[in-house]
Amino acid sequence: MQIIEKVSELLTYVENGKRKGLKTGLVPTMGALHKGHLSLVKRSKQDNDVTIVSLFVNPVQFNNPTDLATYPRQQEEDFKLLAQEGVDVVFAPTVEEIYPEDFDRNRKFDLGKTAEVMEGIYRPGHFQGVALVVNRLFELCRPTHAYFGMKDFQQIAVIRAMVQKEGLDVEIIACPIVREDSGLAFSSRNQLLEEQDKESAPVIFQTLKESKEYSLTHSVEETRQWVSDRINSKENFKLEYFEIVDGETLLPVEEWDEAQYIVGCITVYLGKVRLIDNIVYKGRI
Ligand code: AMP
Protein backbone atom coordinates (compact mmCIF):
# COMPACT_ATOMS: atom_id res chain seq x y z
CA MET A 1 0.00 0.00 0.00
CA GLN A 2 1.30 3.38 -1.00
CA ILE A 3 0.75 6.32 1.35
CA ILE A 4 0.65 9.54 -0.64
CA GLU A 5 0.58 12.99 0.94
CA LYS A 6 1.50 15.19 -2.01
CA VAL A 7 -0.85 16.12 -4.84
CA SER A 8 2.04 15.97 -7.35
CA GLU A 9 2.78 12.36 -6.40
CA LEU A 10 -0.90 11.43 -6.58
CA LEU A 11 -1.26 12.94 -10.05
CA THR A 12 1.62 10.81 -11.35
CA TYR A 13 0.05 7.67 -9.88
CA VAL A 14 -3.38 8.50 -11.31
CA GLU A 15 -2.02 9.36 -14.77
CA ASN A 16 -0.26 6.02 -14.88
CA GLY A 17 -3.49 4.18 -14.01
CA LYS A 18 -5.42 6.13 -16.65
CA ARG A 19 -2.86 5.20 -19.32
CA LYS A 20 -3.44 1.54 -18.46
CA GLY A 21 -7.22 2.05 -18.56
CA LEU A 22 -7.65 0.85 -14.98
CA LYS A 23 -11.01 1.03 -13.23
CA THR A 24 -10.42 3.19 -10.18
CA GLY A 25 -12.57 3.30 -7.05
CA LEU A 26 -12.35 6.22 -4.64
CA VAL A 27 -13.52 6.06 -1.03
CA PRO A 28 -13.49 9.54 0.50
CA THR A 29 -13.26 9.54 4.31
CA MET A 30 -12.32 11.79 7.20
CA GLY A 31 -10.44 8.95 8.90
CA ALA A 32 -10.98 7.44 12.37
CA LEU A 33 -12.01 4.42 10.39
CA HIS A 34 -14.56 1.83 11.46
CA LYS A 35 -16.45 -1.06 9.88
CA GLY A 36 -18.74 1.32 7.99
CA HIS A 37 -15.80 2.81 6.12
CA LEU A 38 -14.27 -0.61 5.57
CA SER A 39 -17.47 -1.88 3.95
CA LEU A 40 -17.07 0.83 1.29
CA VAL A 41 -13.44 -0.18 0.80
CA LYS A 42 -14.42 -3.85 0.37
CA ARG A 43 -17.05 -2.91 -2.21
CA SER A 44 -14.58 -0.77 -4.14
CA LYS A 45 -12.01 -3.59 -4.12
CA GLN A 46 -14.63 -5.92 -5.62
CA ASP A 47 -15.60 -3.50 -8.39
CA ASN A 48 -12.28 -1.95 -9.43
CA ASP A 49 -8.68 -2.62 -10.46
CA VAL A 50 -7.39 0.04 -8.07
CA THR A 51 -8.80 1.47 -4.84
CA ILE A 52 -7.80 4.85 -3.46
CA VAL A 53 -8.94 5.83 0.04
CA SER A 54 -8.63 9.47 1.04
CA LEU A 55 -8.17 10.48 4.67
CA PHE A 56 -8.82 14.17 5.04
CA VAL A 57 -10.65 16.09 7.74
CA ASN A 58 -12.09 18.82 5.56
CA PRO A 59 -12.21 22.06 7.56
CA VAL A 60 -14.46 23.72 4.98
CA GLN A 61 -17.41 21.43 5.75
CA PHE A 62 -17.40 22.08 9.51
CA ASN A 63 -19.76 24.83 10.54
CA ASN A 64 -18.85 24.37 14.20
CA PRO A 65 -15.20 25.03 15.23
CA THR A 66 -15.46 22.79 18.33
CA ASP A 67 -16.68 19.93 16.17
CA LEU A 68 -13.62 20.36 13.92
CA ALA A 69 -11.23 20.62 16.88
CA THR A 70 -12.59 17.51 18.61
CA TYR A 71 -13.05 15.38 15.47
CA PRO A 72 -11.18 12.09 16.15
CA ARG A 73 -7.85 11.63 14.35
CA GLN A 74 -5.90 8.35 14.37
CA GLN A 75 -3.93 8.13 11.18
CA GLU A 76 -1.50 5.36 12.12
CA GLU A 77 -4.35 3.01 13.07
CA ASP A 78 -6.19 3.96 9.88
CA PHE A 79 -3.13 3.09 7.76
CA LYS A 80 -2.93 -0.33 9.42
CA LEU A 81 -6.60 -1.10 8.80
CA LEU A 82 -6.36 -0.03 5.16
CA ALA A 83 -3.22 -2.09 4.58
CA GLN A 84 -5.09 -5.14 5.94
CA GLU A 85 -7.87 -4.46 3.44
CA GLY A 86 -5.37 -4.47 0.58
CA VAL A 87 -5.99 -0.86 -0.45
CA ASP A 88 -3.67 0.33 -3.22
CA VAL A 89 -3.28 3.97 -2.23
CA VAL A 90 -4.08 6.04 0.83
CA PHE A 91 -4.19 9.71 -0.02
CA ALA A 92 -3.63 11.64 3.22
CA PRO A 93 -2.95 15.25 2.24
CA THR A 94 -2.54 18.34 4.39
CA VAL A 95 -5.08 21.17 4.17
CA GLU A 96 -2.51 23.19 2.14
CA GLU A 97 -2.21 20.40 -0.44
CA ILE A 98 -5.97 20.21 -0.96
CA TYR A 99 -6.54 23.96 -0.84
CA PRO A 100 -3.39 25.73 -2.06
CA GLU A 101 -3.25 29.52 -1.83
CA ASP A 102 -4.51 30.11 -5.36
CA PHE A 103 -7.45 27.70 -4.89
CA ASP A 104 -10.89 29.29 -4.67
CA ARG A 105 -12.27 27.96 -1.38
CA ASN A 106 -15.39 30.07 -1.82
CA ARG A 107 -16.46 28.44 -5.05
CA LYS A 108 -20.20 27.68 -4.85
CA PHE A 109 -21.91 24.72 -6.47
CA ASP A 110 -25.47 24.57 -7.69
CA LEU A 111 -26.78 21.73 -5.53
CA GLY A 112 -30.47 22.39 -6.06
CA LYS A 113 -33.06 21.69 -3.37
CA THR A 114 -31.17 18.64 -2.04
CA ALA A 115 -28.82 20.86 -0.03
CA GLU A 116 -31.51 23.17 1.36
CA VAL A 117 -33.51 20.82 3.58
CA MET A 118 -32.63 18.98 6.82
CA GLU A 119 -28.82 19.19 7.30
CA GLY A 120 -28.89 22.19 4.97
CA ILE A 121 -30.95 24.09 7.54
CA TYR A 122 -29.03 23.08 10.65
CA ARG A 123 -25.51 23.06 9.18
CA PRO A 124 -25.35 26.11 6.91
CA GLY A 125 -22.51 25.87 4.40
CA HIS A 126 -21.83 22.22 5.24
CA PHE A 127 -22.83 20.78 1.88
CA GLN A 128 -20.98 23.47 -0.09
CA GLY A 129 -17.89 22.33 1.85
CA VAL A 130 -18.63 18.68 1.08
CA ALA A 131 -19.19 19.44 -2.61
CA LEU A 132 -15.95 21.45 -2.73
CA VAL A 133 -13.78 18.69 -1.29
CA VAL A 134 -15.43 15.85 -3.18
CA ASN A 135 -15.14 17.78 -6.44
CA ARG A 136 -11.45 18.41 -5.69
CA LEU A 137 -10.86 14.73 -4.83
CA PHE A 138 -12.60 13.67 -8.05
CA GLU A 139 -10.46 16.10 -10.05
CA LEU A 140 -7.26 14.74 -8.47
CA CYS A 141 -8.08 11.01 -8.30
CA ARG A 142 -10.22 10.83 -11.49
CA PRO A 143 -12.13 7.78 -10.20
CA THR A 144 -14.46 5.76 -12.41
CA HIS A 145 -16.46 4.84 -9.28
CA ALA A 146 -16.86 6.57 -5.92
CA TYR A 147 -18.34 5.01 -2.78
CA PHE A 148 -20.49 6.68 -0.14
CA GLY A 149 -22.46 5.34 2.83
CA MET A 150 -26.22 5.62 3.13
CA LYS A 151 -25.74 6.73 6.74
CA ASP A 152 -25.18 10.17 5.25
CA PHE A 153 -28.29 9.82 3.14
CA GLN A 154 -28.62 13.47 2.17
CA GLN A 155 -24.92 13.71 1.33
CA ILE A 156 -25.34 11.13 -1.44
CA ALA A 157 -28.14 13.16 -3.03
CA VAL A 158 -26.01 16.30 -2.81
CA ILE A 159 -23.01 14.61 -4.40
CA ARG A 160 -25.18 13.19 -7.17
CA ALA A 161 -26.51 16.70 -7.82
CA MET A 162 -22.95 18.08 -7.94
CA VAL A 163 -21.81 15.33 -10.34
CA GLN A 164 -24.77 15.94 -12.62
CA LYS A 165 -24.46 19.74 -12.66
CA GLU A 166 -20.70 19.58 -13.25
CA GLY A 167 -21.11 16.86 -15.89
CA LEU A 168 -18.55 14.57 -14.21
CA ASP A 169 -17.94 11.07 -15.50
CA VAL A 170 -18.00 9.09 -12.26
CA GLU A 171 -20.46 6.53 -10.98
CA ILE A 172 -21.69 7.21 -7.45
CA ILE A 173 -22.30 4.02 -5.50
CA ALA A 174 -24.46 4.13 -2.36
CA CYS A 175 -23.56 1.46 0.22
CA PRO A 176 -25.79 0.18 3.06
CA ILE A 177 -25.41 1.39 6.66
CA VAL A 178 -23.22 -0.85 8.80
CA ARG A 179 -24.34 -1.15 12.42
CA GLU A 180 -22.96 -2.42 15.71
CA ASP A 181 -24.76 -5.47 17.16
CA SER A 182 -26.81 -3.02 19.24
CA GLY A 183 -28.13 -1.42 16.05
CA LEU A 184 -26.16 1.80 16.54
CA ALA A 185 -24.77 2.95 13.19
CA PHE A 186 -20.97 2.99 13.21
CA SER A 187 -19.71 6.57 13.27
CA SER A 188 -16.34 8.14 14.02
CA ARG A 189 -18.22 10.41 16.44
CA ASN A 190 -19.40 7.43 18.54
CA GLN A 191 -16.02 7.42 20.28
CA LEU A 192 -16.77 10.93 21.57
CA LEU A 193 -19.85 9.67 23.47
CA GLU A 194 -19.77 9.58 27.26
CA GLU A 195 -19.93 6.02 28.60
CA GLN A 196 -23.57 6.23 29.69
CA ASP A 197 -24.60 7.83 26.36
CA LYS A 198 -22.85 5.07 24.46
CA GLU A 199 -25.13 2.63 26.28
CA SER A 200 -28.30 4.52 25.43
CA ALA A 201 -27.36 5.49 21.84
CA PRO A 202 -28.87 2.30 20.32
CA VAL A 203 -32.29 3.76 21.24
CA ILE A 204 -32.06 5.88 18.09
CA PHE A 205 -32.14 2.93 15.71
CA GLN A 206 -34.46 0.88 17.94
CA THR A 207 -36.97 3.73 17.74
CA LEU A 208 -36.60 3.99 13.96
CA LYS A 209 -37.05 0.24 13.60
CA GLU A 210 -40.15 0.20 15.81
CA SER A 211 -41.53 3.17 13.90
CA LYS A 212 -41.53 1.08 10.76
CA GLU A 213 -44.02 -1.27 12.43
CA TYR A 214 -45.99 1.73 13.75
CA SER A 215 -46.07 3.31 10.28
CA LEU A 216 -48.05 0.35 8.92
CA THR A 217 -51.15 1.50 10.85
CA HIS A 218 -50.50 5.24 11.23
CA SER A 219 -50.17 8.31 9.05
CA VAL A 220 -46.89 9.96 8.11
CA GLU A 221 -47.53 12.80 10.56
CA GLU A 222 -48.42 10.40 13.40
CA THR A 223 -45.26 8.41 12.74
CA ARG A 224 -43.14 11.56 12.64
CA GLN A 225 -44.61 12.73 15.93
CA TRP A 226 -44.25 9.30 17.54
CA VAL A 227 -40.53 9.12 16.77
CA SER A 228 -39.95 12.73 17.86
CA ASP A 229 -41.74 12.21 21.20
CA ARG A 230 -39.99 8.92 21.93
CA ILE A 231 -36.56 10.40 21.31
CA ASN A 232 -37.21 13.59 23.27
CA SER A 233 -38.53 11.58 26.23
CA LYS A 234 -35.12 9.92 26.72
CA GLU A 235 -32.74 11.45 29.18
CA ASN A 236 -29.87 13.35 27.54
CA PHE A 237 -31.38 12.98 24.03
CA LYS A 238 -32.28 16.11 22.13
CA LEU A 239 -33.88 15.72 18.74
CA GLU A 240 -32.68 18.22 16.15
CA TYR A 241 -35.03 16.99 13.45
CA PHE A 242 -36.82 13.91 12.22
CA GLU A 243 -38.21 14.19 8.70
CA ILE A 244 -40.01 11.64 6.56
CA VAL A 245 -39.02 12.45 3.00
CA ASP A 246 -39.18 11.36 -0.61
CA GLY A 247 -35.89 9.47 -1.00
CA GLU A 248 -35.31 11.04 -4.43
CA THR A 249 -36.15 14.72 -3.84
CA LEU A 250 -35.59 14.78 -0.04
CA LEU A 251 -38.75 16.85 0.32
CA PRO A 252 -41.17 15.92 3.13
CA VAL A 253 -44.07 13.63 2.22
CA GLU A 254 -47.55 13.80 3.74
CA GLU A 255 -48.93 10.45 2.59
CA TRP A 256 -47.33 7.03 2.38
CA ASP A 257 -48.49 6.62 -1.22
CA GLU A 258 -47.04 9.96 -2.29
CA ALA A 259 -43.66 8.53 -3.35
CA GLN A 260 -42.10 5.23 -4.39
CA TYR A 261 -39.15 5.66 -2.06
CA ILE A 262 -39.66 7.03 1.47
CA VAL A 263 -36.97 7.53 4.09
CA GLY A 264 -37.00 8.83 7.67
CA CYS A 265 -33.93 10.94 8.48
CA ILE A 266 -33.01 11.75 12.06
CA THR A 267 -30.44 13.90 13.83
CA VAL A 268 -30.07 13.68 17.58
CA TYR A 269 -27.78 15.31 20.10
CA LEU A 270 -26.70 12.84 22.71
CA GLY A 271 -24.97 15.06 25.23
CA LYS A 272 -22.69 17.17 23.04
CA VAL A 273 -22.38 14.59 20.27
CA ARG A 274 -24.45 14.96 17.12
CA LEU A 275 -25.52 11.63 15.62
CA ILE A 276 -27.42 10.99 12.40
CA ASP A 277 -29.24 7.92 11.17
CA ASN A 278 -32.08 6.98 8.83
CA ILE A 279 -34.50 4.21 7.95
CA VAL A 280 -36.13 3.27 4.67
CA TYR A 281 -39.93 2.98 5.09
CA LYS A 282 -40.69 2.16 1.51
CA GLY A 283 -38.90 1.37 -1.74
CA ARG A 284 -35.36 0.65 -2.71
CA ILE A 285 -32.53 0.25 -0.22
P1 AMP B 1 -16.81 10.13 7.12
O1 AMP B 1 -15.42 9.68 7.41
O2 AMP B 1 -17.70 10.21 8.32
O3 AMP B 1 -16.86 11.37 6.24
O4 AMP B 1 -17.46 8.98 6.23
C1 AMP B 1 -16.86 8.56 5.05
C2 AMP B 1 -17.82 7.69 4.30
O5 AMP B 1 -18.16 6.54 5.08
C3 AMP B 1 -19.15 8.42 3.99
O6 AMP B 1 -19.56 8.09 2.67
C4 AMP B 1 -20.07 7.84 5.02
O7 AMP B 1 -21.43 7.86 4.63
C5 AMP B 1 -19.57 6.42 5.14
N1 AMP B 1 -20.00 5.84 6.41
C6 AMP B 1 -19.84 6.37 7.65
N2 AMP B 1 -20.40 5.58 8.58
C7 AMP B 1 -20.96 4.53 7.92
C8 AMP B 1 -21.71 3.38 8.32
N3 AMP B 1 -21.98 3.14 9.59
N4 AMP B 1 -22.11 2.52 7.36
C9 AMP B 1 -21.83 2.76 6.05
N5 AMP B 1 -21.12 3.82 5.61
C10 AMP B 1 -20.70 4.70 6.54
Coordinates of C-alpha atoms and ligand atoms in Angstrom, one line a residue:
M1 CA 0.0 0.0 0.0
Q2 CA 1.3 3.4 -1.0
I3 CA 0.7 6.3 1.3
I4 CA 0.6 9.5 -0.6
E5 CA 0.6 13.0 0.9
K6 CA 1.5 15.2 -2.0
V7 CA -0.8 16.1 -4.8
S8 CA 2.0 16.0 -7.4
E9 CA 2.8 12.4 -6.4
L10 CA -0.9 11.4 -6.6
L11 CA -1.3 12.9 -10.1
T12 CA 1.6 10.8 -11.4
Y13 CA 0.0 7.7 -9.9
V14 CA -3.4 8.5 -11.3
E15 CA -2.0 9.4 -14.8
N16 CA -0.3 6.0 -14.9
G17 CA -3.5 4.2 -14.0
K18 CA -5.4 6.1 -16.6
R19 CA -2.9 5.2 -19.3
K20 CA -3.4 1.5 -18.5
G21 CA -7.2 2.1 -18.6
L22 CA -7.7 0.8 -15.0
K23 CA -11.0 1.0 -13.2
T24 CA -10.4 3.2 -10.2
G25 CA -12.6 3.3 -7.0
L26 CA -12.3 6.2 -4.6
V27 CA -13.5 6.1 -1.0
P28 CA -13.5 9.5 0.5
T29 CA -13.3 9.5 4.3
M30 CA -12.3 11.8 7.2
G31 CA -10.4 9.0 8.9
A32 CA -11.0 7.4 12.4
L33 CA -12.0 4.4 10.4
H34 CA -14.6 1.8 11.5
K35 CA -16.5 -1.1 9.9
G36 CA -18.7 1.3 8.0
H37 CA -15.8 2.8 6.1
L38 CA -14.3 -0.6 5.6
S39 CA -17.5 -1.9 3.9
L40 CA -17.1 0.8 1.3
V41 CA -13.4 -0.2 0.8
K42 CA -14.4 -3.8 0.4
R43 CA -17.0 -2.9 -2.2
S44 CA -14.6 -0.8 -4.1
K45 CA -12.0 -3.6 -4.1
Q46 CA -14.6 -5.9 -5.6
D47 CA -15.6 -3.5 -8.4
N48 CA -12.3 -2.0 -9.4
D49 CA -8.7 -2.6 -10.5
V50 CA -7.4 0.0 -8.1
T51 CA -8.8 1.5 -4.8
I52 CA -7.8 4.9 -3.5
V53 CA -8.9 5.8 0.0
S54 CA -8.6 9.5 1.0
L55 CA -8.2 10.5 4.7
F56 CA -8.8 14.2 5.0
V57 CA -10.6 16.1 7.7
N58 CA -12.1 18.8 5.6
P59 CA -12.2 22.1 7.6
V60 CA -14.5 23.7 5.0
Q61 CA -17.4 21.4 5.7
F62 CA -17.4 22.1 9.5
N63 CA -19.8 24.8 10.5
N64 CA -18.9 24.4 14.2
P65 CA -15.2 25.0 15.2
T66 CA -15.5 22.8 18.3
D67 CA -16.7 19.9 16.2
L68 CA -13.6 20.4 13.9
A69 CA -11.2 20.6 16.9
T70 CA -12.6 17.5 18.6
Y71 CA -13.0 15.4 15.5
P72 CA -11.2 12.1 16.2
R73 CA -7.9 11.6 14.3
Q74 CA -5.9 8.3 14.4
Q75 CA -3.9 8.1 11.2
E76 CA -1.5 5.4 12.1
E77 CA -4.3 3.0 13.1
D78 CA -6.2 4.0 9.9
F79 CA -3.1 3.1 7.8
K80 CA -2.9 -0.3 9.4
L81 CA -6.6 -1.1 8.8
L82 CA -6.4 0.0 5.2
A83 CA -3.2 -2.1 4.6
Q84 CA -5.1 -5.1 5.9
E85 CA -7.9 -4.5 3.4
G86 CA -5.4 -4.5 0.6
V87 CA -6.0 -0.9 -0.4
D88 CA -3.7 0.3 -3.2
V89 CA -3.3 4.0 -2.2
V90 CA -4.1 6.0 0.8
F91 CA -4.2 9.7 0.0
A92 CA -3.6 11.6 3.2
P93 CA -3.0 15.2 2.2
T94 CA -2.5 18.3 4.4
V95 CA -5.1 21.2 4.2
E96 CA -2.5 23.2 2.1
E97 CA -2.2 20.4 -0.4
I98 CA -6.0 20.2 -1.0
Y99 CA -6.5 24.0 -0.8
P100 CA -3.4 25.7 -2.1
E101 CA -3.3 29.5 -1.8
D102 CA -4.5 30.1 -5.4
F103 CA -7.4 27.7 -4.9
D104 CA -10.9 29.3 -4.7
R105 CA -12.3 28.0 -1.4
N106 CA -15.4 30.1 -1.8
R107 CA -16.5 28.4 -5.0
K108 CA -20.2 27.7 -4.9
F109 CA -21.9 24.7 -6.5
D110 CA -25.5 24.6 -7.7
L111 CA -26.8 21.7 -5.5
G112 CA -30.5 22.4 -6.1
K113 CA -33.1 21.7 -3.4
T114 CA -31.2 18.6 -2.0
A115 CA -28.8 20.9 0.0
E116 CA -31.5 23.2 1.4
V117 CA -33.5 20.8 3.6
M118 CA -32.6 19.0 6.8
E119 CA -28.8 19.2 7.3
G120 CA -28.9 22.2 5.0
I121 CA -31.0 24.1 7.5
Y122 CA -29.0 23.1 10.6
R123 CA -25.5 23.1 9.2
P124 CA -25.4 26.1 6.9
G125 CA -22.5 25.9 4.4
H126 CA -21.8 22.2 5.2
F127 CA -22.8 20.8 1.9
Q128 CA -21.0 23.5 -0.1
G129 CA -17.9 22.3 1.9
V130 CA -18.6 18.7 1.1
A131 CA -19.2 19.4 -2.6
L132 CA -15.9 21.4 -2.7
V133 CA -13.8 18.7 -1.3
V134 CA -15.4 15.8 -3.2
N135 CA -15.1 17.8 -6.4
R136 CA -11.4 18.4 -5.7
L137 CA -10.9 14.7 -4.8
F138 CA -12.6 13.7 -8.1
E139 CA -10.5 16.1 -10.0
L140 CA -7.3 14.7 -8.5
C141 CA -8.1 11.0 -8.3
R142 CA -10.2 10.8 -11.5
P143 CA -12.1 7.8 -10.2
T144 CA -14.5 5.8 -12.4
H145 CA -16.5 4.8 -9.3
A146 CA -16.9 6.6 -5.9
Y147 CA -18.3 5.0 -2.8
F148 CA -20.5 6.7 -0.1
G149 CA -22.5 5.3 2.8
M150 CA -26.2 5.6 3.1
K151 CA -25.7 6.7 6.7
D152 CA -25.2 10.2 5.2
F153 CA -28.3 9.8 3.1
Q154 CA -28.6 13.5 2.2
Q155 CA -24.9 13.7 1.3
I156 CA -25.3 11.1 -1.4
A157 CA -28.1 13.2 -3.0
V158 CA -26.0 16.3 -2.8
I159 CA -23.0 14.6 -4.4
R160 CA -25.2 13.2 -7.2
A161 CA -26.5 16.7 -7.8
M162 CA -23.0 18.1 -7.9
V163 CA -21.8 15.3 -10.3
Q164 CA -24.8 15.9 -12.6
K165 CA -24.5 19.7 -12.7
E166 CA -20.7 19.6 -13.2
G167 CA -21.1 16.9 -15.9
L168 CA -18.6 14.6 -14.2
D169 CA -17.9 11.1 -15.5
V170 CA -18.0 9.1 -12.3
E171 CA -20.5 6.5 -11.0
I172 CA -21.7 7.2 -7.5
I173 CA -22.3 4.0 -5.5
A174 CA -24.5 4.1 -2.4
C175 CA -23.6 1.5 0.2
P176 CA -25.8 0.2 3.1
I177 CA -25.4 1.4 6.7
V178 CA -23.2 -0.8 8.8
R179 CA -24.3 -1.1 12.4
E180 CA -23.0 -2.4 15.7
D181 CA -24.8 -5.5 17.2
S182 CA -26.8 -3.0 19.2
G183 CA -28.1 -1.4 16.0
L184 CA -26.2 1.8 16.5
A185 CA -24.8 2.9 13.2
F186 CA -21.0 3.0 13.2
S187 CA -19.7 6.6 13.3
S188 CA -16.3 8.1 14.0
R189 CA -18.2 10.4 16.4
N190 CA -19.4 7.4 18.5
Q191 CA -16.0 7.4 20.3
L192 CA -16.8 10.9 21.6
L193 CA -19.8 9.7 23.5
E194 CA -19.8 9.6 27.3
E195 CA -19.9 6.0 28.6
Q196 CA -23.6 6.2 29.7
D197 CA -24.6 7.8 26.4
K198 CA -22.8 5.1 24.5
E199 CA -25.1 2.6 26.3
S200 CA -28.3 4.5 25.4
A201 CA -27.4 5.5 21.8
P202 CA -28.9 2.3 20.3
V203 CA -32.3 3.8 21.2
I204 CA -32.1 5.9 18.1
F205 CA -32.1 2.9 15.7
Q206 CA -34.5 0.9 17.9
T207 CA -37.0 3.7 17.7
L208 CA -36.6 4.0 14.0
K209 CA -37.0 0.2 13.6
E210 CA -40.1 0.2 15.8
S211 CA -41.5 3.2 13.9
K212 CA -41.5 1.1 10.8
E213 CA -44.0 -1.3 12.4
Y214 CA -46.0 1.7 13.8
S215 CA -46.1 3.3 10.3
L216 CA -48.1 0.3 8.9
T217 CA -51.1 1.5 10.9
H218 CA -50.5 5.2 11.2
S219 CA -50.2 8.3 9.1
V220 CA -46.9 10.0 8.1
E221 CA -47.5 12.8 10.6
E222 CA -48.4 10.4 13.4
T223 CA -45.3 8.4 12.7
R224 CA -43.1 11.6 12.6
Q225 CA -44.6 12.7 15.9
W226 CA -44.3 9.3 17.5
V227 CA -40.5 9.1 16.8
S228 CA -39.9 12.7 17.9
D229 CA -41.7 12.2 21.2
R230 CA -40.0 8.9 21.9
I231 CA -36.6 10.4 21.3
N232 CA -37.2 13.6 23.3
S233 CA -38.5 11.6 26.2
K234 CA -35.1 9.9 26.7
E235 CA -32.7 11.4 29.2
N236 CA -29.9 13.4 27.5
F237 CA -31.4 13.0 24.0
K238 CA -32.3 16.1 22.1
L239 CA -33.9 15.7 18.7
E240 CA -32.7 18.2 16.2
Y241 CA -35.0 17.0 13.5
F242 CA -36.8 13.9 12.2
E243 CA -38.2 14.2 8.7
I244 CA -40.0 11.6 6.6
V245 CA -39.0 12.5 3.0
D246 CA -39.2 11.4 -0.6
G247 CA -35.9 9.5 -1.0
E248 CA -35.3 11.0 -4.4
T249 CA -36.1 14.7 -3.8
L250 CA -35.6 14.8 0.0
L251 CA -38.7 16.9 0.3
P252 CA -41.2 15.9 3.1
V253 CA -44.1 13.6 2.2
E254 CA -47.5 13.8 3.7
E255 CA -48.9 10.5 2.6
W256 CA -47.3 7.0 2.4
D257 CA -48.5 6.6 -1.2
E258 CA -47.0 10.0 -2.3
A259 CA -43.7 8.5 -3.3
Q260 CA -42.1 5.2 -4.4
Y261 CA -39.2 5.7 -2.1
I262 CA -39.7 7.0 1.5
V263 CA -37.0 7.5 4.1
G264 CA -37.0 8.8 7.7
C265 CA -33.9 10.9 8.5
I266 CA -33.0 11.8 12.1
T267 CA -30.4 13.9 13.8
V268 CA -30.1 13.7 17.6
Y269 CA -27.8 15.3 20.1
L270 CA -26.7 12.8 22.7
G271 CA -25.0 15.1 25.2
K272 CA -22.7 17.2 23.0
V273 CA -22.4 14.6 20.3
R274 CA -24.5 15.0 17.1
L275 CA -25.5 11.6 15.6
I276 CA -27.4 11.0 12.4
D277 CA -29.2 7.9 11.2
N278 CA -32.1 7.0 8.8
I279 CA -34.5 4.2 7.9
V280 CA -36.1 3.3 4.7
Y281 CA -39.9 3.0 5.1
K282 CA -40.7 2.2 1.5
G283 CA -38.9 1.4 -1.7
R284 CA -35.4 0.6 -2.7
I285 CA -32.5 0.3 -0.2
Ligands
AMP1 P1 -16.8 10.1 7.1 O1 -15.4 9.7 7.4 O2 -17.7 10.2 8.3 O3 -16.9 11.4 6.2 O4 -17.5 9.0 6.2 C1 -16.9 8.6 5.1 C2 -17.8 7.7 4.3 O5 -18.2 6.5 5.1 C3 -19.2 8.4 4.0 O6 -19.6 8.1 2.7 C4 -20.1 7.8 5.0 O7 -21.4 7.9 4.6 C5 -19.6 6.4 5.1 N1 -20.0 5.8 6.4 C6 -19.8 6.4 7.6 N2 -20.4 5.6 8.6 C7 -21.0 4.5 7.9 C8 -21.7 3.4 8.3 N3 -22.0 3.1 9.6 N4 -22.1 2.5 7.4 C9 -21.8 2.8 6.1 N5 -21.1 3.8 5.6 C10 -20.7 4.7 6.5

